[in-house]
PDB file of C-alpha atoms in Angstrom:
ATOM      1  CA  UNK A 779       6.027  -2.088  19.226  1.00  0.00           C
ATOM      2  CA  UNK A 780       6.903  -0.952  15.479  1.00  0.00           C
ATOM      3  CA  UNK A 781       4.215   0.911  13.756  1.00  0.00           C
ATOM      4  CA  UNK A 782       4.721  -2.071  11.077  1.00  0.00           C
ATOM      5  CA  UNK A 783       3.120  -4.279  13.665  1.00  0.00           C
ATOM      6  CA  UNK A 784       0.860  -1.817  14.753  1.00  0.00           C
ATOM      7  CA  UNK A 785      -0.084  -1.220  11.335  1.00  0.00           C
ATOM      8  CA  UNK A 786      -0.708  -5.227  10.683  1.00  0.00           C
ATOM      9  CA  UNK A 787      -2.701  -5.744  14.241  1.00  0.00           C
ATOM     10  CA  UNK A 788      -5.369  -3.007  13.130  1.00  0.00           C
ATOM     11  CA  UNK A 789      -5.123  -4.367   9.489  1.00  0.00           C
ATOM     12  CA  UNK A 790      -6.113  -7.510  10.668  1.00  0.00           C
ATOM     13  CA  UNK A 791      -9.043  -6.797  13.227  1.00  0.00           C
ATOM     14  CA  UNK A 792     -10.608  -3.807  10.274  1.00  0.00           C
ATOM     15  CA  UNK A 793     -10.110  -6.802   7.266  1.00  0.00           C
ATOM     16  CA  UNK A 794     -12.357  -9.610   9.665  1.00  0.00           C
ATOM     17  CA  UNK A 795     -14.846  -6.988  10.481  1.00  0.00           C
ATOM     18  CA  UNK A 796     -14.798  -5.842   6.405  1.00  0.00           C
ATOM     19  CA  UNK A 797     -15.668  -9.750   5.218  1.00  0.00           C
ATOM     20  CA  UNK A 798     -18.375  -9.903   7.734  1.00  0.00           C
ATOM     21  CA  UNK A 799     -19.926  -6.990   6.567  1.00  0.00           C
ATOM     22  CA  UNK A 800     -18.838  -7.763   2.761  1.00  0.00           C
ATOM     23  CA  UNK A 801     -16.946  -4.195   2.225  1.00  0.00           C
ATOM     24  CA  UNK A 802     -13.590  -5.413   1.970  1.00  0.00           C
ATOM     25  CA  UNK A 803     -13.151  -3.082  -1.372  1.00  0.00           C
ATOM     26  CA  UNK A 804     -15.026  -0.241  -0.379  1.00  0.00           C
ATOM     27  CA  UNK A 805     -13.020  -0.352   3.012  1.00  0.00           C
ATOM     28  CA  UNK A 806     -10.073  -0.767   1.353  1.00  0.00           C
ATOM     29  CA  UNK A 807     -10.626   1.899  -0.862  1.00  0.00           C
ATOM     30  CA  UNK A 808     -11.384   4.313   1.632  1.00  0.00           C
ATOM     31  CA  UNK A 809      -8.667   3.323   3.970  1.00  0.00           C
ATOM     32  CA  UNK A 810      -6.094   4.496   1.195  1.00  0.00           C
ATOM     33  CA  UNK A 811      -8.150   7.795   0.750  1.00  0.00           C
ATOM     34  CA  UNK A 812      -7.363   8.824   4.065  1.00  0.00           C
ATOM     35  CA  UNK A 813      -4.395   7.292   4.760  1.00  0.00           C
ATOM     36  CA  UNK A 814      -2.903   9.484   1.611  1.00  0.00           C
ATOM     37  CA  UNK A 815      -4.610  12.461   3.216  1.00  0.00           C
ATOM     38  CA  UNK A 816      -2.894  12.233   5.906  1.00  0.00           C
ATOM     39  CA  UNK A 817       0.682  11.357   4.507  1.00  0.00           C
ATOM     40  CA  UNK A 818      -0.068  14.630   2.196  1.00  0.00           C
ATOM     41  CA  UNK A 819      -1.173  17.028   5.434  1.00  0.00           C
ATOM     42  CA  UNK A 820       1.094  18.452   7.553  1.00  0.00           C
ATOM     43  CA  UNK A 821      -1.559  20.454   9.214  1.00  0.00           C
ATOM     44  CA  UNK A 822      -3.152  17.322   9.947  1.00  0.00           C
ATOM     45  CA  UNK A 823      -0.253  15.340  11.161  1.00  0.00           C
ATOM     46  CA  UNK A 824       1.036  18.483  12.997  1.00  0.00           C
ATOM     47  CA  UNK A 825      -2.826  18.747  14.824  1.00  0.00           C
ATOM     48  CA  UNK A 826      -2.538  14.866  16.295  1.00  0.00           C
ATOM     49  CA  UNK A 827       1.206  15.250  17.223  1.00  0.00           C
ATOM     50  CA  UNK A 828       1.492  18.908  18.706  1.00  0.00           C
ATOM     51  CA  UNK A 829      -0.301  18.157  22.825  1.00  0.00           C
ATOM     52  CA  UNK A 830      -1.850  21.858  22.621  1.00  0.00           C
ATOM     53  CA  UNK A 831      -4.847  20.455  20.899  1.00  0.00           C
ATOM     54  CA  UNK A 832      -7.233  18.874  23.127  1.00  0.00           C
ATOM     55  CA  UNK A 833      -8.186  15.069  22.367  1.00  0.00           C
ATOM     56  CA  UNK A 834     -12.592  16.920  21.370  1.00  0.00           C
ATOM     57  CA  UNK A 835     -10.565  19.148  19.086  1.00  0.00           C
ATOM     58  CA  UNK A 836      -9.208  16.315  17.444  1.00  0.00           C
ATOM     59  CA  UNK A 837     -12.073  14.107  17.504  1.00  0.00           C
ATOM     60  CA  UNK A 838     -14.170  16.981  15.795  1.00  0.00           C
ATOM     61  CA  UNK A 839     -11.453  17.280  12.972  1.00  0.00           C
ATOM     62  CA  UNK A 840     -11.484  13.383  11.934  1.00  0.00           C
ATOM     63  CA  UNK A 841     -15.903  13.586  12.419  1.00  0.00           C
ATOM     64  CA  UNK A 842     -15.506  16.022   9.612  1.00  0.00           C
ATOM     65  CA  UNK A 843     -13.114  14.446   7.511  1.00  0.00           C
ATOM     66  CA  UNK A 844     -14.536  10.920   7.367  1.00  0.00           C
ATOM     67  CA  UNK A 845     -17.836  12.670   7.756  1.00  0.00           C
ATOM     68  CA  UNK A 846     -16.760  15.112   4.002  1.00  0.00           C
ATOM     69  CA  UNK A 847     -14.973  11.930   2.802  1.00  0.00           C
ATOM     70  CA  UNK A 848     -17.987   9.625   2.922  1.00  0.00           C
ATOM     71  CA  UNK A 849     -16.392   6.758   4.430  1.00  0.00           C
ATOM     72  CA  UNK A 850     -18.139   3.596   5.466  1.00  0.00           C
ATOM     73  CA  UNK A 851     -19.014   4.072   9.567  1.00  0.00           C
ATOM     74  CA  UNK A 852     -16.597   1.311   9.776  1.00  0.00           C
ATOM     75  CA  UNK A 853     -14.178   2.993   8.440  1.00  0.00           C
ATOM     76  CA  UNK A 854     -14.859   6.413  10.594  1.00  0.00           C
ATOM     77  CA  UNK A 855     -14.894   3.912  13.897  1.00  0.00           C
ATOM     78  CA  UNK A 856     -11.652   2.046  12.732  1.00  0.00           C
ATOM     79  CA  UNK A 857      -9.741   6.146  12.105  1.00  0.00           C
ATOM     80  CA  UNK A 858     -11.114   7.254  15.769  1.00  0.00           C
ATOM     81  CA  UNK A 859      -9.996   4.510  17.886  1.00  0.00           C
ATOM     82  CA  UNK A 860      -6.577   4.580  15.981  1.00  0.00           C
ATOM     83  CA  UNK A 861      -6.930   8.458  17.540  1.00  0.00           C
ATOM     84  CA  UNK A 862      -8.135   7.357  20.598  1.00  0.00           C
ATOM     85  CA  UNK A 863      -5.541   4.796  20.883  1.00  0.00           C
ATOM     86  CA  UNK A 864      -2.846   7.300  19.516  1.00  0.00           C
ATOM     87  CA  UNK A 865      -2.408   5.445  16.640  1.00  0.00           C
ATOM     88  CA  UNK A 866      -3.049   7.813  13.855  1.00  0.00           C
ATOM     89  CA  UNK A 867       0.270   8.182  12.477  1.00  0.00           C
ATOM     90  CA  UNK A 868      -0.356   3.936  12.061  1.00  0.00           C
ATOM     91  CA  UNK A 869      -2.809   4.747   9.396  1.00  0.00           C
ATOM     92  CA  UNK A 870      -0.621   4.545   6.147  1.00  0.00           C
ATOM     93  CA  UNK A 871       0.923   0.962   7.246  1.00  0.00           C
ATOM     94  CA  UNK A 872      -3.284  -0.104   8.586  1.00  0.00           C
ATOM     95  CA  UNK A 873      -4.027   1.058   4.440  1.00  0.00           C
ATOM     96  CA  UNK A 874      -1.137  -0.882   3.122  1.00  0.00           C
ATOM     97  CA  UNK A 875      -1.240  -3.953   5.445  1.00  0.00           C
ATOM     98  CA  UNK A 876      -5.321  -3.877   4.558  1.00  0.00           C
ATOM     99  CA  UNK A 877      -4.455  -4.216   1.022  1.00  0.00           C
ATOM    100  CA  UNK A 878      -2.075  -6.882   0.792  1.00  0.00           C
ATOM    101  CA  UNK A 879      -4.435  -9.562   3.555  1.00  0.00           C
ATOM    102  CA  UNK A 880      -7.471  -8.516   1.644  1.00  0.00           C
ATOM    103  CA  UNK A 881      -5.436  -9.641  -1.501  1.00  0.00           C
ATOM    104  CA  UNK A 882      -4.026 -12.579   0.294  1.00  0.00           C
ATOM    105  CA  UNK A 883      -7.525 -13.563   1.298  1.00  0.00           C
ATOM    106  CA  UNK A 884      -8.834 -13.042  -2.495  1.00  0.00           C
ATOM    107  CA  UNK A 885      -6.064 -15.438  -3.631  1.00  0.00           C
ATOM    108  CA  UNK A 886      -4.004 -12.467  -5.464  1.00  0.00           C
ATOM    109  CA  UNK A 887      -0.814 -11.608  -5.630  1.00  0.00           C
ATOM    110  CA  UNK A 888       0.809  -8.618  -6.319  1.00  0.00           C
ATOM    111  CA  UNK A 889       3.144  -7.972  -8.927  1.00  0.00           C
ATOM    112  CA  UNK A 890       5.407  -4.565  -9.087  1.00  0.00           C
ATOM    113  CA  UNK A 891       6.657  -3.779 -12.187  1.00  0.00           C
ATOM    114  CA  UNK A 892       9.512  -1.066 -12.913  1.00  0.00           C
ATOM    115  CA  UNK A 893      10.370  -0.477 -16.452  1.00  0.00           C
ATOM    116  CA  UNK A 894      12.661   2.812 -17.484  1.00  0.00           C
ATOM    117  CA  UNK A 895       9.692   3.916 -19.581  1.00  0.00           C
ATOM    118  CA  UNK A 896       5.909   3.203 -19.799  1.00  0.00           C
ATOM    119  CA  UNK A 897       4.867   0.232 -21.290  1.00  0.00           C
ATOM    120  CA  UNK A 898       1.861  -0.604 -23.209  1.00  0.00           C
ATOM    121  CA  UNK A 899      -1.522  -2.070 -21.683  1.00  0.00           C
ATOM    122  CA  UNK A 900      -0.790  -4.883 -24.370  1.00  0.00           C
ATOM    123  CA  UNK A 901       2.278  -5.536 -23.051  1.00  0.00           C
ATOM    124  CA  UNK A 902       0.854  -5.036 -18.806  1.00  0.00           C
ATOM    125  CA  UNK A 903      -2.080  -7.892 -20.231  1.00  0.00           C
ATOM    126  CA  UNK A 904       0.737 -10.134 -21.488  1.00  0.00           C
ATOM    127  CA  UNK A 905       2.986  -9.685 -18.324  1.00  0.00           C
ATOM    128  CA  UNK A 906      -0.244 -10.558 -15.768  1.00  0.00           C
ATOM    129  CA  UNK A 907      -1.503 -13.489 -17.852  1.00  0.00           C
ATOM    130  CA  UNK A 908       2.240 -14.881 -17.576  1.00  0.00           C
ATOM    131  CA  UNK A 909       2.383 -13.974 -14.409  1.00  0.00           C
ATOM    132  CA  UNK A 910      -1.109 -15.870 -13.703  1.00  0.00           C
ATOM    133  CA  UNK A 911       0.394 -19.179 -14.916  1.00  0.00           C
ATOM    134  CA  UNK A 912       3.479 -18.938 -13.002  1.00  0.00           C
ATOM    135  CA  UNK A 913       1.884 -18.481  -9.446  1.00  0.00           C
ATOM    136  CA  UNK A 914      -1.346 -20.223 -10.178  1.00  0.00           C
ATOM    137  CA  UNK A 915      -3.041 -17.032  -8.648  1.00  0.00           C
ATOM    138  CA  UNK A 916      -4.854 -13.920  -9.669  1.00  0.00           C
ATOM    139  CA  UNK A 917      -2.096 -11.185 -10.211  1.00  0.00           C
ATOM    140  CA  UNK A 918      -2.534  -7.194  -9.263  1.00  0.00           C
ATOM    141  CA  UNK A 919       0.287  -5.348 -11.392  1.00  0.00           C
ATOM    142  CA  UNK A 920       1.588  -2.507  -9.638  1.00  0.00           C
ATOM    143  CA  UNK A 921       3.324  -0.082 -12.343  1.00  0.00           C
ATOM    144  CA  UNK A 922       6.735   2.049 -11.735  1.00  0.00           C
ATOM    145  CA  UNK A 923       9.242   3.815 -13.862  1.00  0.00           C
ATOM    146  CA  UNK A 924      12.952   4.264 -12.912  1.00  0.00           C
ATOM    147  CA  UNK A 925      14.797   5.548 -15.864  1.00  0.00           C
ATOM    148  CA  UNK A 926      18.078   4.684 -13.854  1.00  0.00           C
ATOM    149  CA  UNK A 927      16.960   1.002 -15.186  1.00  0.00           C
ATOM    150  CA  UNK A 928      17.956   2.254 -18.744  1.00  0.00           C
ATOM    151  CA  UNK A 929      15.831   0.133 -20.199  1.00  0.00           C
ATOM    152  CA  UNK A 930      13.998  -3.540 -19.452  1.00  0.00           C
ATOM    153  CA  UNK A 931      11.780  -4.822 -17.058  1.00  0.00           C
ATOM    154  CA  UNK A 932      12.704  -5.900 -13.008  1.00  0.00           C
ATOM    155  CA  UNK A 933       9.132  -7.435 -11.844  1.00  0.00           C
ATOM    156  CA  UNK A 934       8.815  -8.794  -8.506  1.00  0.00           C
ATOM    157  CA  UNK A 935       6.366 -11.519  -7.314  1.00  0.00           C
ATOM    158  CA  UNK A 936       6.812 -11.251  -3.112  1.00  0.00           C
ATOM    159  CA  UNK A 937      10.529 -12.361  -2.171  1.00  0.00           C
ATOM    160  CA  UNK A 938      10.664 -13.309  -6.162  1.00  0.00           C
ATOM    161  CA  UNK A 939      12.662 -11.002  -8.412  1.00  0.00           C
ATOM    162  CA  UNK A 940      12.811 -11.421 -12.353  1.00  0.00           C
ATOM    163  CA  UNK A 941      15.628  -8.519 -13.373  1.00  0.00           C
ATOM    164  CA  UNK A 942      15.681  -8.015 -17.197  1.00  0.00           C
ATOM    165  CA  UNK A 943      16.859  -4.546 -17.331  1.00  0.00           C
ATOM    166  CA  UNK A 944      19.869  -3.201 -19.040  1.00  0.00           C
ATOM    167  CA  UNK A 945      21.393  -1.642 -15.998  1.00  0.00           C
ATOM    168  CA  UNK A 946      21.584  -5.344 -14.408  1.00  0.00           C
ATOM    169  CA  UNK A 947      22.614  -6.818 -17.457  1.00  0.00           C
ATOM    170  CA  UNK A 948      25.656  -4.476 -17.865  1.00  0.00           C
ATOM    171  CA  UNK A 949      26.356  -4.928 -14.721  1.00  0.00           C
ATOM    172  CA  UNK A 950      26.995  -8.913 -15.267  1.00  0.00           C
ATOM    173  CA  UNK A 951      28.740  -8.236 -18.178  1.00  0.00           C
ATOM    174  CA  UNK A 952      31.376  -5.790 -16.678  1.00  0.00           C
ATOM    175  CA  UNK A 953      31.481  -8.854 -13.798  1.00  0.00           C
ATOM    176  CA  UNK A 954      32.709 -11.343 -16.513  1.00  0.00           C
ATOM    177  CA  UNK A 955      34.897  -9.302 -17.974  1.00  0.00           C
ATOM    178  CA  UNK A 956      36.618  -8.097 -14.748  1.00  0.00           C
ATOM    179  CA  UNK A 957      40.397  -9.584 -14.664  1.00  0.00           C
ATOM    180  CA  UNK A 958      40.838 -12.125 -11.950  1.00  0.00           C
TER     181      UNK A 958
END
């Protein structure tokens, strides 16, 4: 099994168990908090991969982080049966997957948006509210910068790509001027 689909099956089971309890943001929230801590430790990583440390040893560790963290006890139950399940290492995929069905479920969309330099909050505000119209949902803008882009936008919307940066641009330009 990939850790994609790992990653989804947990997502899944933590999201129904967040709506009935009404935490969906809180758990979401706190699922990226740890999942970053854990991308960002290699101590950690190394202490749930290396087979010297006893399964307690580990168990204590993650009581103390969720317990410092202040995570929901649905969230500390969800992180120690991915241990116990030796799942862990799923945890940054669970985070992700969480966040896009919890936005599914809200009726958003998300929107990444990847400009060679930052924009303005005028011009983010203008961007959703088109954005809003075009898909008929609520729209999450995710922001990126890519100065290979040279300058313009390149939004995407799912499997939907709107490319209006220089860099593709030139690209069509050197096409049509290509000799045949």
């Amino acid at each position: 099994m990939t850790m994609g689909s790992v990653g989804k099956r947990y997502a899944r089971a933590i999201l129904e168990l967040a709506s009935e309890q009404k935490l969906v943001d809180r758990t979401g929230k706190e699922l990226g908090e740890l999942a970053a801590m854990w991308s960002q430790s290699n101590e950690l990583q190394e202490l749930f991969s290396n087979p010297t440390f006893t399964a307690e040893a580990r168990k204590a560790v993650l009581v103390e982080l969720t317990t410092r963290a202040s995570v929901s006890p649905l969230v500390k139950n969800s992180v120690l049966y991915l241990s116990d399940c030796g799942r862990l290492a799923a945890l940054p995929d669970v985070a992700r997957v969480f966040d896009e069905l919890a936005a599914e479920q809200a009726g958003t969309v998300r929107a990444l948006v990847t400009s060679a330099a930052p924009l303005s909050e005028a011009y983010y505000g203008q961007l959703q509210r088109a954005l809003e119209q075009t898909t008929g949902k609520k729209v999450s803008i995710d922001r990126e910068t890519d100065p290979a882009l040279i300058a313009g936008v390149v939004t995407r919307v799912g499997d939907q790509v709107f490319d209006g940066s220089l860099r593709t641009r030139l690209g069509e330009i050197k096409e049509t001027l290509r000799p045949v």
